PDB file of C-alpha atoms in Angstrom:
ATOM      1  CA  UNK A  26       0.000   0.000   0.000  1.00  0.00           C
ATOM      2  CA  UNK A  27       1.290   3.449  -0.916  1.00  0.00           C
ATOM      3  CA  UNK A  28       2.078   5.772   1.943  1.00  0.00           C
ATOM      4  CA  UNK A  29       1.245   9.462   2.196  1.00  0.00           C
ATOM      5  CA  UNK A  30       4.046  12.011   1.939  1.00  0.00           C
ATOM      6  CA  UNK A  31       3.266  15.236   3.780  1.00  0.00           C
ATOM      7  CA  UNK A  32       4.576  18.681   2.931  1.00  0.00           C
ATOM      8  CA  UNK A  33       6.918  18.485   5.937  1.00  0.00           C
ATOM      9  CA  UNK A  34       8.309  15.119   4.772  1.00  0.00           C
ATOM     10  CA  UNK A  35       8.812  16.533   1.295  1.00  0.00           C
ATOM     11  CA  UNK A  36      10.741  19.467   2.763  1.00  0.00           C
ATOM     12  CA  UNK A  37      12.881  17.065   4.819  1.00  0.00           C
ATOM     13  CA  UNK A  38      13.679  14.995   1.706  1.00  0.00           C
ATOM     14  CA  UNK A  39      14.628  18.106  -0.279  1.00  0.00           C
ATOM     15  CA  UNK A  40      16.949  19.265   2.518  1.00  0.00           C
ATOM     16  CA  UNK A  41      18.534  15.814   2.791  1.00  0.00           C
ATOM     17  CA  UNK A  42      19.146  15.445  -0.942  1.00  0.00           C
ATOM     18  CA  UNK A  43      20.300  18.996  -1.668  1.00  0.00           C
ATOM     19  CA  UNK A  44      23.323  19.994   0.324  1.00  0.00           C
ATOM     20  CA  UNK A  45      22.964  23.703  -0.410  1.00  0.00           C
ATOM     21  CA  UNK A  46      22.939  25.176   3.085  1.00  0.00           C
ATOM     22  CA  UNK A  47      19.222  26.012   3.144  1.00  0.00           C
ATOM     23  CA  UNK A  48      17.422  25.358   6.409  1.00  0.00           C
ATOM     24  CA  UNK A  49      14.219  23.351   6.602  1.00  0.00           C
ATOM     25  CA  UNK A  50      12.272  26.539   7.320  1.00  0.00           C
ATOM     26  CA  UNK A  51      13.716  28.210   4.200  1.00  0.00           C
ATOM     27  CA  UNK A  52      12.827  25.201   2.040  1.00  0.00           C
ATOM     28  CA  UNK A  53       9.356  25.114   3.632  1.00  0.00           C
ATOM     29  CA  UNK A  54       8.912  28.800   2.734  1.00  0.00           C
ATOM     30  CA  UNK A  55       9.913  28.039  -0.875  1.00  0.00           C
ATOM     31  CA  UNK A  56       7.530  25.086  -1.152  1.00  0.00           C
ATOM     32  CA  UNK A  57       4.712  27.108   0.429  1.00  0.00           C
ATOM     33  CA  UNK A  58       5.352  30.057  -1.922  1.00  0.00           C
ATOM     34  CA  UNK A  59       5.230  27.699  -4.915  1.00  0.00           C
ATOM     35  CA  UNK A  60       1.873  26.337  -3.738  1.00  0.00           C
ATOM     36  CA  UNK A  61       0.554  29.870  -3.256  1.00  0.00           C
ATOM     37  CA  UNK A  62       1.732  30.987  -6.712  1.00  0.00           C
ATOM     38  CA  UNK A  63       0.231  27.931  -8.426  1.00  0.00           C
ATOM     39  CA  UNK A  64      -3.044  28.515  -6.557  1.00  0.00           C
ATOM     40  CA  UNK A  65      -3.103  32.231  -7.478  1.00  0.00           C
ATOM     41  CA  UNK A  66      -2.320  31.469 -11.131  1.00  0.00           C
ATOM     42  CA  UNK A  67      -5.120  28.920 -11.335  1.00  0.00           C
ATOM     43  CA  UNK A  68      -7.420  31.395  -9.589  1.00  0.00           C
ATOM     44  CA  UNK A  69      -6.676  33.841 -12.427  1.00  0.00           C
ATOM     45  CA  UNK A  70      -7.589  31.189 -15.002  1.00  0.00           C
ATOM     46  CA  UNK A  71      -3.973  30.552 -16.065  1.00  0.00           C
ATOM     47  CA  UNK A  72      -2.503  27.127 -16.839  1.00  0.00           C
ATOM     48  CA  UNK A  73       0.522  25.999 -14.832  1.00  0.00           C
ATOM     49  CA  UNK A  74       2.942  23.766 -16.743  1.00  0.00           C
ATOM     50  CA  UNK A  75       5.673  21.899 -14.876  1.00  0.00           C
ATOM     51  CA  UNK A  76       7.644  20.160 -17.640  1.00  0.00           C
ATOM     52  CA  UNK A  77       7.760  16.368 -17.390  1.00  0.00           C
ATOM     53  CA  UNK A  78       5.599  16.527 -14.250  1.00  0.00           C
ATOM     54  CA  UNK A  79       2.263  17.769 -15.538  1.00  0.00           C
ATOM     55  CA  UNK A  80      -0.113  20.615 -16.303  1.00  0.00           C
ATOM     56  CA  UNK A  81      -2.707  22.164 -14.005  1.00  0.00           C
ATOM     57  CA  UNK A  82      -5.631  23.948 -15.656  1.00  0.00           C
ATOM     58  CA  UNK A  83      -9.037  25.248 -14.619  1.00  0.00           C
ATOM     59  CA  UNK A  84     -11.903  23.768 -16.634  1.00  0.00           C
ATOM     60  CA  UNK A  85     -15.595  24.616 -16.644  1.00  0.00           C
ATOM     61  CA  UNK A  86     -17.931  21.720 -15.931  1.00  0.00           C
ATOM     62  CA  UNK A  87     -21.381  22.204 -17.441  1.00  0.00           C
ATOM     63  CA  UNK A  88     -24.526  22.064 -15.358  1.00  0.00           C
ATOM     64  CA  UNK A  89     -26.182  18.670 -15.360  1.00  0.00           C
ATOM     65  CA  UNK A  90     -28.923  16.641 -13.754  1.00  0.00           C
ATOM     66  CA  UNK A  91     -27.860  14.034 -11.203  1.00  0.00           C
ATOM     67  CA  UNK A  92     -29.682  11.447  -9.130  1.00  0.00           C
ATOM     68  CA  UNK A  93     -30.330  11.496  -5.412  1.00  0.00           C
ATOM     69  CA  UNK A  94     -28.696   8.287  -4.095  1.00  0.00           C
ATOM     70  CA  UNK A  95     -31.259   8.042  -1.283  1.00  0.00           C
ATOM     71  CA  UNK A  96     -34.166   8.451  -3.708  1.00  0.00           C
ATOM     72  CA  UNK A  97     -33.087   7.564  -7.284  1.00  0.00           C
ATOM     73  CA  UNK A  98     -36.444   8.662  -8.663  1.00  0.00           C
ATOM     74  CA  UNK A  99     -35.641  12.297  -7.843  1.00  0.00           C
ATOM     75  CA  UNK A 100     -33.524  14.416 -10.134  1.00  0.00           C
ATOM     76  CA  UNK A 101     -31.018  16.779  -8.524  1.00  0.00           C
ATOM     77  CA  UNK A 102     -29.732  19.778 -10.472  1.00  0.00           C
ATOM     78  CA  UNK A 103     -25.930  20.115 -10.301  1.00  0.00           C
ATOM     79  CA  UNK A 104     -24.833  23.666 -11.169  1.00  0.00           C
ATOM     80  CA  UNK A 105     -21.986  24.541 -13.522  1.00  0.00           C
ATOM     81  CA  UNK A 106     -18.679  24.967 -11.730  1.00  0.00           C
ATOM     82  CA  UNK A 107     -14.957  25.367 -12.232  1.00  0.00           C
ATOM     83  CA  UNK A 108     -12.643  22.480 -11.364  1.00  0.00           C
ATOM     84  CA  UNK A 109      -8.885  22.016 -11.471  1.00  0.00           C
ATOM     85  CA  UNK A 110      -7.721  19.322 -13.866  1.00  0.00           C
ATOM     86  CA  UNK A 111      -4.263  17.767 -13.907  1.00  0.00           C
ATOM     87  CA  UNK A 112      -2.709  16.243 -17.013  1.00  0.00           C
ATOM     88  CA  UNK A 113       0.187  13.964 -16.180  1.00  0.00           C
ATOM     89  CA  UNK A 114       3.578  14.705 -17.758  1.00  0.00           C
ATOM     90  CA  UNK A 115       5.831  12.150 -19.454  1.00  0.00           C
ATOM     91  CA  UNK A 116       8.285  11.514 -16.592  1.00  0.00           C
ATOM     92  CA  UNK A 117       5.533  11.192 -13.998  1.00  0.00           C
ATOM     93  CA  UNK A 118       3.544   8.857 -16.261  1.00  0.00           C
ATOM     94  CA  UNK A 119       6.610   6.645 -16.763  1.00  0.00           C
ATOM     95  CA  UNK A 120       7.378   6.578 -13.027  1.00  0.00           C
ATOM     96  CA  UNK A 121       3.796   5.645 -12.201  1.00  0.00           C
ATOM     97  CA  UNK A 122       3.814   2.888 -14.840  1.00  0.00           C
ATOM     98  CA  UNK A 123       6.657   1.148 -12.959  1.00  0.00           C
ATOM     99  CA  UNK A 124       4.548   0.752  -9.794  1.00  0.00           C
ATOM    100  CA  UNK A 125       3.005  -2.671  -9.406  1.00  0.00           C
TER     101      UNK A 125
END
């Protein structure tokens, strides 16, 4: 079973692998700033492309009619909304393909 890597664990791994003199708090600030910039860019409707990793983009999902799981005879209107989509990049796709 795959384990969950937290932001803190990611920061620790970056610090361990890169011997560049940055403290964990400095790396955490960098990671947090990246998350904030990606979030702000997507909030502005921009696409964020991280080569070989993937592309984040905001897509509009049309309004549709769904079903109430407790009462399948009733239709439930689902309004149009914006969602973030992620398209996997080549390197990430290849790495994921090796997992069995």
